Structure formats: C-alpha cells, structure tokens
Coordinates of C-alpha atoms (C1' of nucleotides) in Angstrom, one line a residue:
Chain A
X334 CA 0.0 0.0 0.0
X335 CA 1.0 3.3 -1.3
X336 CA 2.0 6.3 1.7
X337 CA -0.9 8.8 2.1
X338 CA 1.0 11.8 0.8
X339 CA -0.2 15.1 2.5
X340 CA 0.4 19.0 1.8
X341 CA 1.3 20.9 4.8
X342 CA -0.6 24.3 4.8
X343 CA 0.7 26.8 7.6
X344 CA 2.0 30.4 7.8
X345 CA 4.2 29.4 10.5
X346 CA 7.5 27.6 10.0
X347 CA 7.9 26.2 13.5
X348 CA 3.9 25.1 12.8
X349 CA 5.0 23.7 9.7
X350 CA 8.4 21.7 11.1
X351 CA 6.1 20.1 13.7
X352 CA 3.3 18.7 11.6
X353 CA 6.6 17.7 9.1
X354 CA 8.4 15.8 12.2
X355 CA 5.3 14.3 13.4
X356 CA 3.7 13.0 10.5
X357 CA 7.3 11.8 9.1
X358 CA 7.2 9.4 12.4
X359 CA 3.9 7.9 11.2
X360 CA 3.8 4.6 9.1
X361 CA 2.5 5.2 5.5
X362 CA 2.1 8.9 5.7
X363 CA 4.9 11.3 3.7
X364 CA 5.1 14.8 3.4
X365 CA 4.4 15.6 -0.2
X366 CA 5.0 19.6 0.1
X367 CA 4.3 22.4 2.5
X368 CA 3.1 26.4 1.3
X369 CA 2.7 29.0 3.9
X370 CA -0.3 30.5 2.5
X371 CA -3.5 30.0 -0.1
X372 CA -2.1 31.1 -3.1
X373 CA 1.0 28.4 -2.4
X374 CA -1.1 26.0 -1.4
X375 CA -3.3 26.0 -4.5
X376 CA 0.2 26.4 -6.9
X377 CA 1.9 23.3 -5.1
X378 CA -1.9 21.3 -5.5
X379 CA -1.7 22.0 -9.3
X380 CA 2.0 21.3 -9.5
X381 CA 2.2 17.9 -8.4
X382 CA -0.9 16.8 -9.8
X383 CA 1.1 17.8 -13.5
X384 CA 3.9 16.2 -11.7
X385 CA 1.8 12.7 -11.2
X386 CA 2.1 13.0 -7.8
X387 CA -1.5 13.9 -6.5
X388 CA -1.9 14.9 -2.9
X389 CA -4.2 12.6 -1.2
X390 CA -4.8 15.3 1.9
X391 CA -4.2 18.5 2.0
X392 CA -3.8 20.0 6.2
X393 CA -4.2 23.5 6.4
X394 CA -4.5 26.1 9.0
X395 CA -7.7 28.4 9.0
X396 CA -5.9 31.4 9.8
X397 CA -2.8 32.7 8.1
X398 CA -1.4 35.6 7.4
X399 CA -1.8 36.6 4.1
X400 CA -5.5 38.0 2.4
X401 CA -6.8 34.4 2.1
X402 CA -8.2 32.3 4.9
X403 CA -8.4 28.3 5.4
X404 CA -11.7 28.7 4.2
X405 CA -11.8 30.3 1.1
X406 CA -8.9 28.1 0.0
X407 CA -10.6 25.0 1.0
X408 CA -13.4 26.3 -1.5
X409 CA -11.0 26.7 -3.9
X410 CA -9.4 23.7 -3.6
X411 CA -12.7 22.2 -3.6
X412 CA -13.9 23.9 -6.9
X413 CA -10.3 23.4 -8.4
X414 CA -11.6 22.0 -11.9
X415 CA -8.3 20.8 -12.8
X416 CA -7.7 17.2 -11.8
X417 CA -11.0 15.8 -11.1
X418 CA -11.4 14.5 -7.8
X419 CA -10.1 17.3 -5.3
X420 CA -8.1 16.2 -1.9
X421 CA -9.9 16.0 1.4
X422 CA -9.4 19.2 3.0
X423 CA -8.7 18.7 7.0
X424 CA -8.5 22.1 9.0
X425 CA -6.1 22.4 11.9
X426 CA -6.3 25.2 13.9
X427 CA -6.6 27.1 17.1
X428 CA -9.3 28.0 18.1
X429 CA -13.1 25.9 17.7
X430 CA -15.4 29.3 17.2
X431 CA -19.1 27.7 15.9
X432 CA -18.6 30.1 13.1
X433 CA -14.9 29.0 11.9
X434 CA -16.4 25.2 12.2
X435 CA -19.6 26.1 10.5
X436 CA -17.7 27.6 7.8
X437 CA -15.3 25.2 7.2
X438 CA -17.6 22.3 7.0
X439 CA -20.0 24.6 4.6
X440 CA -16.9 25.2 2.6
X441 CA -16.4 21.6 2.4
X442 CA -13.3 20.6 4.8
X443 CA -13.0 17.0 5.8
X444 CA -12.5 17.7 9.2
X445 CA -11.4 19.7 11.9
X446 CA -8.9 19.3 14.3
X447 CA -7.4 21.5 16.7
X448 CA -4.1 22.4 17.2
X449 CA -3.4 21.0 20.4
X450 CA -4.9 17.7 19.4
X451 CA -2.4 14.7 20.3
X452 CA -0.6 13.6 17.6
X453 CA -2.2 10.2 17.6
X454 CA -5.4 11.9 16.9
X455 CA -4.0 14.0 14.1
X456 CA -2.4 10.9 12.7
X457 CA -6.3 9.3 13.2
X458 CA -7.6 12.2 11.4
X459 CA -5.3 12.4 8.3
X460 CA -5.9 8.4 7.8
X461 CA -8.9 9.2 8.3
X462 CA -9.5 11.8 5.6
X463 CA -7.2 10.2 2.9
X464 CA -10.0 7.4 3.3
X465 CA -13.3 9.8 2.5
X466 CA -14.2 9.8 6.0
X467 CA -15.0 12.8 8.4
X468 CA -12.8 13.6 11.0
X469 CA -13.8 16.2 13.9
X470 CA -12.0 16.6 16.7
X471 CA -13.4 15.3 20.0
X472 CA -14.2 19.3 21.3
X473 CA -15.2 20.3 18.1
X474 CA -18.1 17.2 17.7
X475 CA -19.2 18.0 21.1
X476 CA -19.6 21.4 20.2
X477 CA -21.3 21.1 17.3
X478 CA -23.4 18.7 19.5
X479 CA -24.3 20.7 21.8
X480 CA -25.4 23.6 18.9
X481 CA -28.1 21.2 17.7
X482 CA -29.3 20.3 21.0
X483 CA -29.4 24.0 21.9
X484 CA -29.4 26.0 19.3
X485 CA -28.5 29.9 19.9
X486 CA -31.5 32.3 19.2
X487 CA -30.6 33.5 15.7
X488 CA -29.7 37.0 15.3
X489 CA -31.5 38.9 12.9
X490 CA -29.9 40.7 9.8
X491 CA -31.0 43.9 11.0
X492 CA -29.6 43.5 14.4
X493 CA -26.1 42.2 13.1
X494 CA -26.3 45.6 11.0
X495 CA -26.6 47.4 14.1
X496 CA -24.7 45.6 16.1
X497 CA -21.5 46.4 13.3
X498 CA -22.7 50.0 14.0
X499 CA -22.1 49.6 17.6
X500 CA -18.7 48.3 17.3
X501 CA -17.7 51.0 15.6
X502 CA -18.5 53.0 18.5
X503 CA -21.8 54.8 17.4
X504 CA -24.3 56.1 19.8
X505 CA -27.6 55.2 19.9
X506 CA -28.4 58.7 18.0
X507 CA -25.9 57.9 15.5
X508 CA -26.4 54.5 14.8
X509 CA -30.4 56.0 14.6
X510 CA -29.5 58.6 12.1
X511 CA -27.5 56.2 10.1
X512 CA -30.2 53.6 9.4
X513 CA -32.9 56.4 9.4
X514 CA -34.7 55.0 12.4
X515 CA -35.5 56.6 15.5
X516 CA -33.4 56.3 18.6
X517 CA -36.2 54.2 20.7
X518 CA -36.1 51.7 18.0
X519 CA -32.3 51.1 18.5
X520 CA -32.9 51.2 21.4
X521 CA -35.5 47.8 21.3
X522 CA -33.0 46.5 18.8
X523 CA -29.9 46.6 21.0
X524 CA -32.2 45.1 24.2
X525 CA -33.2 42.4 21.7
X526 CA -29.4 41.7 20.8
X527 CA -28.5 42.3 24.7
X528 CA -30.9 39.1 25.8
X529 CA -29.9 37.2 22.7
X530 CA -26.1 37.6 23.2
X531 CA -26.8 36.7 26.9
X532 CA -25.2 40.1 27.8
X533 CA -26.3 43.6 29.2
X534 CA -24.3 46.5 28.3
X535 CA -22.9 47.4 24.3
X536 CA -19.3 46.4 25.0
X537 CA -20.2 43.2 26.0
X538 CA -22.7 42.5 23.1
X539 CA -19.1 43.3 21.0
X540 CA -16.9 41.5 23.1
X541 CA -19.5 38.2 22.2
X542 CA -19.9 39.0 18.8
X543 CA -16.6 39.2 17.6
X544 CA -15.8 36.1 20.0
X545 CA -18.3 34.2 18.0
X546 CA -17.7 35.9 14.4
X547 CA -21.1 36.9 14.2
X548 CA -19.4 40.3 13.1
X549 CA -15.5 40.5 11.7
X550 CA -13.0 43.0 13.4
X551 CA -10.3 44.3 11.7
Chain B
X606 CA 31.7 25.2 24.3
X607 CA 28.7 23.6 26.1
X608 CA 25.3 23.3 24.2
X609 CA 22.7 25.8 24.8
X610 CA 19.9 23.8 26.9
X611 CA 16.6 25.2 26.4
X612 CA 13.4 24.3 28.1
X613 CA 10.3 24.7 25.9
X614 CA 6.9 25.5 27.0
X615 CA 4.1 25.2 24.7
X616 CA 0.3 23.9 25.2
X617 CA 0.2 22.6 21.5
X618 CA 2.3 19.5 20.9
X619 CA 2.5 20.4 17.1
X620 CA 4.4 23.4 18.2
X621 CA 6.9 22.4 20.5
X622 CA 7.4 19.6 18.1
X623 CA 8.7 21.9 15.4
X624 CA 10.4 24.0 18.1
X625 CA 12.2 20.9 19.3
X626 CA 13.0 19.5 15.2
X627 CA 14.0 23.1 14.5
X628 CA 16.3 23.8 17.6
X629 CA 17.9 20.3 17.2
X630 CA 19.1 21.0 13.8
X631 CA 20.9 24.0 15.3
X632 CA 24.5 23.9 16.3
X633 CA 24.9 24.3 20.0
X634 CA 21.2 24.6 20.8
X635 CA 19.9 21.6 22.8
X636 CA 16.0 20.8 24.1
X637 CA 16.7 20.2 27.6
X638 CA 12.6 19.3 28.6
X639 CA 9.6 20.1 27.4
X640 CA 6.5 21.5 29.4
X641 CA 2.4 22.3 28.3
X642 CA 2.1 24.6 30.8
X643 CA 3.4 27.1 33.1
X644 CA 3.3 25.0 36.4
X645 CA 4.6 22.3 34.2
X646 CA 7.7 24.5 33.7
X647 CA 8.1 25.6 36.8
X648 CA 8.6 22.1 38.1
X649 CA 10.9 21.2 35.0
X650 CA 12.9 24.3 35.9
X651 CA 13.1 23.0 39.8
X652 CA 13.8 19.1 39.1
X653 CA 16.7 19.9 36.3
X654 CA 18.3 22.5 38.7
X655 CA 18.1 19.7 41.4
X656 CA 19.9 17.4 39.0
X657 CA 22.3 19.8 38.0
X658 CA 21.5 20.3 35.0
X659 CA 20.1 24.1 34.8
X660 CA 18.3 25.4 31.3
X661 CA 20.0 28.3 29.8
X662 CA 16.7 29.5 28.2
X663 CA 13.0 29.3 28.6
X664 CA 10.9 29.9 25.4
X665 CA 7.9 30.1 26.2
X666 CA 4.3 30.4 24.7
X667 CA 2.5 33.7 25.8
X668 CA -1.7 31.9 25.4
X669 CA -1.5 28.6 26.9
X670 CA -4.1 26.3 27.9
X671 CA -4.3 26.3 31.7
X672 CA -5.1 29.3 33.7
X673 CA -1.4 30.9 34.1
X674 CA -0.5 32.5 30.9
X675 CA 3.2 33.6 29.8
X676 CA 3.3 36.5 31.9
X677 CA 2.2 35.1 35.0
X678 CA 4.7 32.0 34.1
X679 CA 7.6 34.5 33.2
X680 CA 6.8 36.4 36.5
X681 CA 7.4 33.3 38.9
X682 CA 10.1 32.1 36.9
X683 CA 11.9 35.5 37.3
X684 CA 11.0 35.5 41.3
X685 CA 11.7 31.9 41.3
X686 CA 13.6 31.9 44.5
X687 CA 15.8 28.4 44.7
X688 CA 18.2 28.8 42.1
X689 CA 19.8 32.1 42.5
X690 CA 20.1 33.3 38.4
X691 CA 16.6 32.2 36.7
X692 CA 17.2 31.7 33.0
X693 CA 16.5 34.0 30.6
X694 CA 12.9 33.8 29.1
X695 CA 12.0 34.5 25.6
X696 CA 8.2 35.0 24.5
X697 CA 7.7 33.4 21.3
X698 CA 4.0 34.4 20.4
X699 CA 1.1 35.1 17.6
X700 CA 0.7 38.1 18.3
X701 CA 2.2 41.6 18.4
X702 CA 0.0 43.9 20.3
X703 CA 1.0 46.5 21.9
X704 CA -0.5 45.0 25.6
X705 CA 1.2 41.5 25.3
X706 CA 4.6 42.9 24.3
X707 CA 4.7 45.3 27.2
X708 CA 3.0 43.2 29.6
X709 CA 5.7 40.4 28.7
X710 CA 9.2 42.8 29.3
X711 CA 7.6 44.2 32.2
X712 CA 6.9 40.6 33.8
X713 CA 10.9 40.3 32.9
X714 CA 11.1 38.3 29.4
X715 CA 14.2 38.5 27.6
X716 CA 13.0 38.7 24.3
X717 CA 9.2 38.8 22.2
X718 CA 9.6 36.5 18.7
X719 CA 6.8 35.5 16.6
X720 CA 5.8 32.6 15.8
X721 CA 5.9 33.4 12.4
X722 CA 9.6 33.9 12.4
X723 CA 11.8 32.2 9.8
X724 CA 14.2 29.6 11.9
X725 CA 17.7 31.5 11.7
X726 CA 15.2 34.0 13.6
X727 CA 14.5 31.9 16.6
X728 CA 17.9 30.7 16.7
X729 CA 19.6 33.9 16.8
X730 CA 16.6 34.9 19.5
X731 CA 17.8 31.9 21.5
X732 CA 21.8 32.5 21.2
X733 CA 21.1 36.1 22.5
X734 CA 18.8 35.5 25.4
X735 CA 21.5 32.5 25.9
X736 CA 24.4 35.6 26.1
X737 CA 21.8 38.1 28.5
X738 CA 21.1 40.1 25.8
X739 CA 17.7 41.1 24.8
X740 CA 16.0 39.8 21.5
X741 CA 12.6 41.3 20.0
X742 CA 11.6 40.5 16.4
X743 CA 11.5 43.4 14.1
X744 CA 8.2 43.8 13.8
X745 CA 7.8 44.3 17.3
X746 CA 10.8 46.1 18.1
X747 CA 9.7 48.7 14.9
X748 CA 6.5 49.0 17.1
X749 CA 8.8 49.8 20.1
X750 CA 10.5 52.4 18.3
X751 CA 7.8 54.0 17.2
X752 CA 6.0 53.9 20.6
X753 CA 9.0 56.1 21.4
X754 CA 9.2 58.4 18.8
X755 CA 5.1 59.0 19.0
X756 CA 4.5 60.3 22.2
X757 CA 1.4 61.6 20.5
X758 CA -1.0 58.6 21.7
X759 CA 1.3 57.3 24.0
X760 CA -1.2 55.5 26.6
X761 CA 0.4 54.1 30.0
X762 CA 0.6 50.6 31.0
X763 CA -2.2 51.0 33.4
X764 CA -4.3 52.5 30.5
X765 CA -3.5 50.1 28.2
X766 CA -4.3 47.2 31.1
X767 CA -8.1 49.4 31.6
X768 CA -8.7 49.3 27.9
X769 CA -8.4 45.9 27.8
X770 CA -11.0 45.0 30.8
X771 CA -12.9 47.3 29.1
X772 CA -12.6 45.5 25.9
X773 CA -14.2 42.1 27.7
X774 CA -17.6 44.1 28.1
X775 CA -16.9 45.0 32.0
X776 CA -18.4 47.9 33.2
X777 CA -16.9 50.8 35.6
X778 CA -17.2 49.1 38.7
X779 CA -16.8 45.8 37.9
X780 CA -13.2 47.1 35.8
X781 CA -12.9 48.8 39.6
X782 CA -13.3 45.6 41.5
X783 CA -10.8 43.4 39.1
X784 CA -8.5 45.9 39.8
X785 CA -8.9 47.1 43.5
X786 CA -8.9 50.5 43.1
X787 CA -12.2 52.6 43.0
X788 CA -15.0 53.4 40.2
X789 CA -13.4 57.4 40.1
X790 CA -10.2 56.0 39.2
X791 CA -11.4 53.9 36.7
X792 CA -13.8 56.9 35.6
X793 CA -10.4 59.3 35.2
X794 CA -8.9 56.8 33.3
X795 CA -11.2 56.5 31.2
X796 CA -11.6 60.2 30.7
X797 CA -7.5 60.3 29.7
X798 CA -7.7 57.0 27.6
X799 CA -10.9 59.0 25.6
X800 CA -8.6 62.1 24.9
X801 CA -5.4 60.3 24.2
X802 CA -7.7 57.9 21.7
X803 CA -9.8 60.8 20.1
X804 CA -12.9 59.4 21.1
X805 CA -15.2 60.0 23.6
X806 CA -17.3 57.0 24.6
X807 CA -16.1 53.5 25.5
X808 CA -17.2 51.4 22.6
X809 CA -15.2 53.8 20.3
X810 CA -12.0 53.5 22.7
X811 CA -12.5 49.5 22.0
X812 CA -12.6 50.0 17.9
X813 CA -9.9 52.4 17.9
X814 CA -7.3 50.7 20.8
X815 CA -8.5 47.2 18.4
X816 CA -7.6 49.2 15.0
X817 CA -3.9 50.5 16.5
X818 CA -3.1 47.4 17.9
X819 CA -2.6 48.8 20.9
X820 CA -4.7 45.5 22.9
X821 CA -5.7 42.1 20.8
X822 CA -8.8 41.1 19.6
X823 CA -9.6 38.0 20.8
Chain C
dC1364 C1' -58.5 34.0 8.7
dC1365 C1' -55.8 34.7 12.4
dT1366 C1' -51.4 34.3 14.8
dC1367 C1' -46.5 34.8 15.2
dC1368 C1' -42.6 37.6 14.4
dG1369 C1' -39.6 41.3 12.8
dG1370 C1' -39.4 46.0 12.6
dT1371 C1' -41.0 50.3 13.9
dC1372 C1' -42.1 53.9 17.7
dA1373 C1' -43.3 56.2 22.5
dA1374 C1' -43.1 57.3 27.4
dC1375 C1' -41.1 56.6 31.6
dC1376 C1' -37.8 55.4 35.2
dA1377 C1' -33.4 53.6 37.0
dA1378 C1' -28.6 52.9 36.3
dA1379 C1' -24.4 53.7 34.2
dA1380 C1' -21.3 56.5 31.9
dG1381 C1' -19.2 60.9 30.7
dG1382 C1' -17.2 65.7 32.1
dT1383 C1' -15.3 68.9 35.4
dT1384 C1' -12.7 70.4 39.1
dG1385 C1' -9.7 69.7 42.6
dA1386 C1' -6.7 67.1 45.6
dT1387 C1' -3.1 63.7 47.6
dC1388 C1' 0.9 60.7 46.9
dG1389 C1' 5.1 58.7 44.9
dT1390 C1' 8.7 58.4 41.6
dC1391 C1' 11.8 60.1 38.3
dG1392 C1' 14.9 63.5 36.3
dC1393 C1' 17.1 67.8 36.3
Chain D
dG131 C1' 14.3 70.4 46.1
dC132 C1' 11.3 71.4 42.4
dG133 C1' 8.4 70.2 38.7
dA134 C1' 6.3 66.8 35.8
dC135 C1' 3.6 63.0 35.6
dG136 C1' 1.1 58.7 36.7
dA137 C1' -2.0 56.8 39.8
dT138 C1' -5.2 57.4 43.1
dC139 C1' -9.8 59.3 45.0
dA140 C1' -14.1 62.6 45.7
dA141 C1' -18.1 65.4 44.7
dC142 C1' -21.2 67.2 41.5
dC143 C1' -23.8 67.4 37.4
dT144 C1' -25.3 66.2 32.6
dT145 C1' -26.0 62.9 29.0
dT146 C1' -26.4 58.3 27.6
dT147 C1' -27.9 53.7 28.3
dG148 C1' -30.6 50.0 29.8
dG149 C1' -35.2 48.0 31.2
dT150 C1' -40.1 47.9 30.9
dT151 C1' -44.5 48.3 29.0
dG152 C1' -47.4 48.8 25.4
dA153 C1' -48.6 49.7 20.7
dC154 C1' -48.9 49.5 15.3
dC155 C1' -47.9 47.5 10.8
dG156 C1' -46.9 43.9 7.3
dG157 C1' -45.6 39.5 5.7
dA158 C1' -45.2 34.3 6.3
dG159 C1' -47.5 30.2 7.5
dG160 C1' -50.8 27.1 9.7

DNA sequence: CCTCCGGTCAACCAAAAGGTTGATCGTCGC
DNA sequence: GCGACGATCAACCTTTTGGTTGACCGGAGG
C-alpha cells in the first residue's frame, strides 16, 4: 500500500516543522509539500498533480497571514476544476469558534482538528481523511453537539447591522441617524441583541460578537 | 563550548514539536525538557536544577491552555527563588499587540519572537537570550521604536491594562473591583484613555485601541 | 383568517457612563 | 528640592444607556 501523501498548509515555519516531524514518524504517511499560505497552497496542488504526484490530503490552518483564509482556499481547492477529484481538506487550527467550524464544514473541509490535538489523533484524522471519512475533533463534535441540542437564538440581519454599527463606537443617535430610524427603535434592537447575546451592556454584546464571528474585526 | 539547553513550553504539541526539530538541527542549541504549561515548567525548571543540569533559556508560549499564561509564568520564573540566576525567558507568540509585548518585558522576558519567524530568527533569539542580551523581532521592536518616537498617543501601561478589561464588556465598577482601586479612578482613566484615543465613549475607545493594535482582539 | 414575528415607535424610570474640578501621593529626572 | 507625571480618590452634574411596557404595521405560515 502506497504512503498517504499530504500538503502541509501553515504560515508558521515552526507550525509547519512540527506537523513535518510528526507525520514523518507515522507509518504510510509522507510529506508531499508544504506552502505558507493559499495562493502556495493551491500552486503546489496544481504542481504535483502535473507532476503525477497527486496529494491525497491536504492539512491547512484556518488562519494565516496573508489576504486568504483556510476557508476560502478549501473552496478553492474544492472547486479546483483541474484534476478531477479534489483532496480531502482537514482544518487544523486554534481556536473551535461555531462560526470557523460552521464555515469550514460549509466550505467543504473533511474535518477539523485543533491544534493541540495529540498527535495520535492527528495521525487518526489524516488516515482518516485520505479514506473519505470525516474527522472532527473530539471538542469540536461535542460542540457542534451541543449547537443542535441547543441551538443559539438567531440574530436577525437587521440586528447584526446594528450591532456592526455599535462596534464601531456609534451612539444610539448615530447608529439611529444612520439607518434612518428613531433612537427608541435602537434602542429595542440593542435590548433584543443584549438578551440574545446573553449580555447587558454594548461592549459586552461586541466583546460576544466578535468572540463568536457573528461580526468581523479588523 | 557547552550546548545551549533550552526548556520549551508550549500547550500545542504540534508546536513544540517543530520547536524541538528546528532547535535540534541547530549547532549548540539543545532541548533540555519540554512543558504544556506554566506549572509544568516551573517544576521542570526545579527538578533539572536539582539534577544539576540548569536550562539556559525558557521559550515560552504567551496563550496557553491552563489558567497561568506567559506572563504570570515568566513572573514566577523570574522571582523563582531556589536557584539564585533564573534563565532568561524569551516569549515566542502570535501576536504583536502592543498589551502583550509590554506586559511580557515588564513581567521580565528577555525577548518577544513571533511565531511566524523564519528559523535562523528563533535561533539567533535563542543565542542572544543564551548571552543576556535582549531579543525582540522586528516587527515588534519597529513598534517599540515607534511607541518612542510617538508620544502623540502614548497611553500608559495602566491605561493600556483598563482598555483591555474594558474590551471584555466589564463595566466601571466591575473594571474597579478586578483591579482594586475605586470606580473614580477607573472613571479618570477612562476620561484620559478618551482624549489620548480621540474618542469619547467607550465602545469607540474598543474599535480604535482594536484598529492600532494597541490590545488584541480576541 | 388569524397568529406569530420582525421592525417600527413612544413614554417613563433607573442605572451607568461621561465631564469637570480639585486634591493627595510617589517616583523620576534635572 | 522642584516640577512633571502617573495613579489614586471625591463630589457634582449632565447625558447616555438600559429595562419595561405597550402599541402598530406587514408579511409568512398554519
């Protein structure tokens, strides 16, 4: 039986020499290439497939430094027309936000481990993965678990608008005069976001919402 | 000349494995233990000074797992009483805001690398801490210097720590409680944090202090 | 058809935050 | 020793927020 050859996906070097080291140690996995971003990624995919050596898994990080995110490259990778069938994408990463999960299984990633994962269970999921199969880690299926069981009171459109308002540090007149609605409406807006969010006071309602992604800081 | 021995402390075993495969390949750099966590390396540090075999150098992780981050870690390893000279400790890190860098050389670190650092980086990081010299990576020592130069903005520690409770949604008096000092203080704080940031409310003291860098978003 | 829900608005009250002035204390540098 | 500055606190007042209640409209769905 052929190795499982896998592309290593990670801004960071050190990252990038630890996943190399601990996957070398495994039986019938090899490091077929690493890129530090996206664009690399997606150049070193195309590569070896003209090479005829296809990459069975790709393992990439969600975040990295440049413009383009884990996600957006899974979907790439994902919609890459080249070579027919693409590679399992399985995300490694730091943290286990719902969003980052949601979006990286909606983008189509295999699976979803995090970063400080044993590296028996990061050998699990790559073998995993190379076979078709999902892999989630432990935390990650629990969470997800728990999200159907209990889902989180959905925030409406027009309260995530206002609540991007807010983090910009708006006042209720402002953030009124900027949606052309009247003060006591934001006001019933921001209460309805405050119980929602489980918090009571406008910092905290940014502090959640950035923690869960529901809006992006930059 | 005798091998550098470094201890490394890192909650994600993917990381310290490519510390420890990319400080091994380095002449005169050995990986005396390994720890996940700050009590972790607190003990190492204790049972390899016991055995006579002290570490030269700490890197260390600024987020870990547990409750004691880098900081605190860096702080008892610096007070660390037994062994007269505590090791040099260098903060290898994700991130370069202004809060974690200073809160780091305050608590007594050596150095502030990211983890996004090429590997002749690191090494030379870890020869200079090694020597008792200091070692900061360029981007963060750029922000240093320019921290200097700008005394426009300049907000003080204490500030800096403020903006940051602020940041997590608390409001005066709890920010008063967390840091035992009373809800006037925290009020003419504020008040000099507002001028110093342009702004004048504290949701726009969060988006700006989040835009400069100045504390992380988390 | 009628109910549920999102979005809109109002009035009122309580609590929190913001603005101002002024004061004490320590440390640092000149 | 003096002056500057950061950190601390107090009292007072104004503005902003938060919390509650109640109401109207329009669309989606049973």
């Amino acid at each position: 039986m052929n190795a499982i050859r896998v592309l290593l996906v990670d801004d960071h070097p050190v990252v990038r020499a630890g996943l190399r080291a601990m996957l070398s140690d495994f039986e019938g996995i090899t490091v077929a290439a690493e890129a530090a971003d996206g664009g690399a990624a997606l150049a070193a995919l195309a590569r070896l497939h003209a090479l005829g050596e296809p990459v069975d898994v790709v393992l990439m990080d969600l975040q990295m430094g440049d413009g383009m995110d884990g996600v957006t490259a899974t979907g790439k990778i994902k919609a890459g027309a080249a070579g027919q069938p693409p590679p399992p994408v399985l995300i490694l990463t730091t943290y286990d936000s719902d969003a980052d999960i949601l979006a990286a299984v909606e983008a189509g990633a295999s699976g979803y481990m995090l970063k400080d994962a044993p590296p028996e269970q990061i050998r699990q999921a790559v073998l995993s993965a190379a076979s078709g199969q999902t892999a989630l880690a432990p935390e990650v299926a629990a969470r997800l678990m728990g999200r159907i069981r209990n889902p989180e009171p959905a925030l409406s459109s027009r309260e995530i608008q206002l609540l991007e308002l807010l983090a910009t540090g708006l006042g209720n007149r402002a953030i009124a005069k900027q949606l052309f609605i009247s003060e006591a409406t934001v006001k019933t807006h921001l209460g309805h976001i405050y119980g929602k969010l489980g918090v009571d006071n406008r910092t905290a309602a940014i502090s959640v919402a950035t923690q869960r992604r529901i809006i992006r800081r930059l």
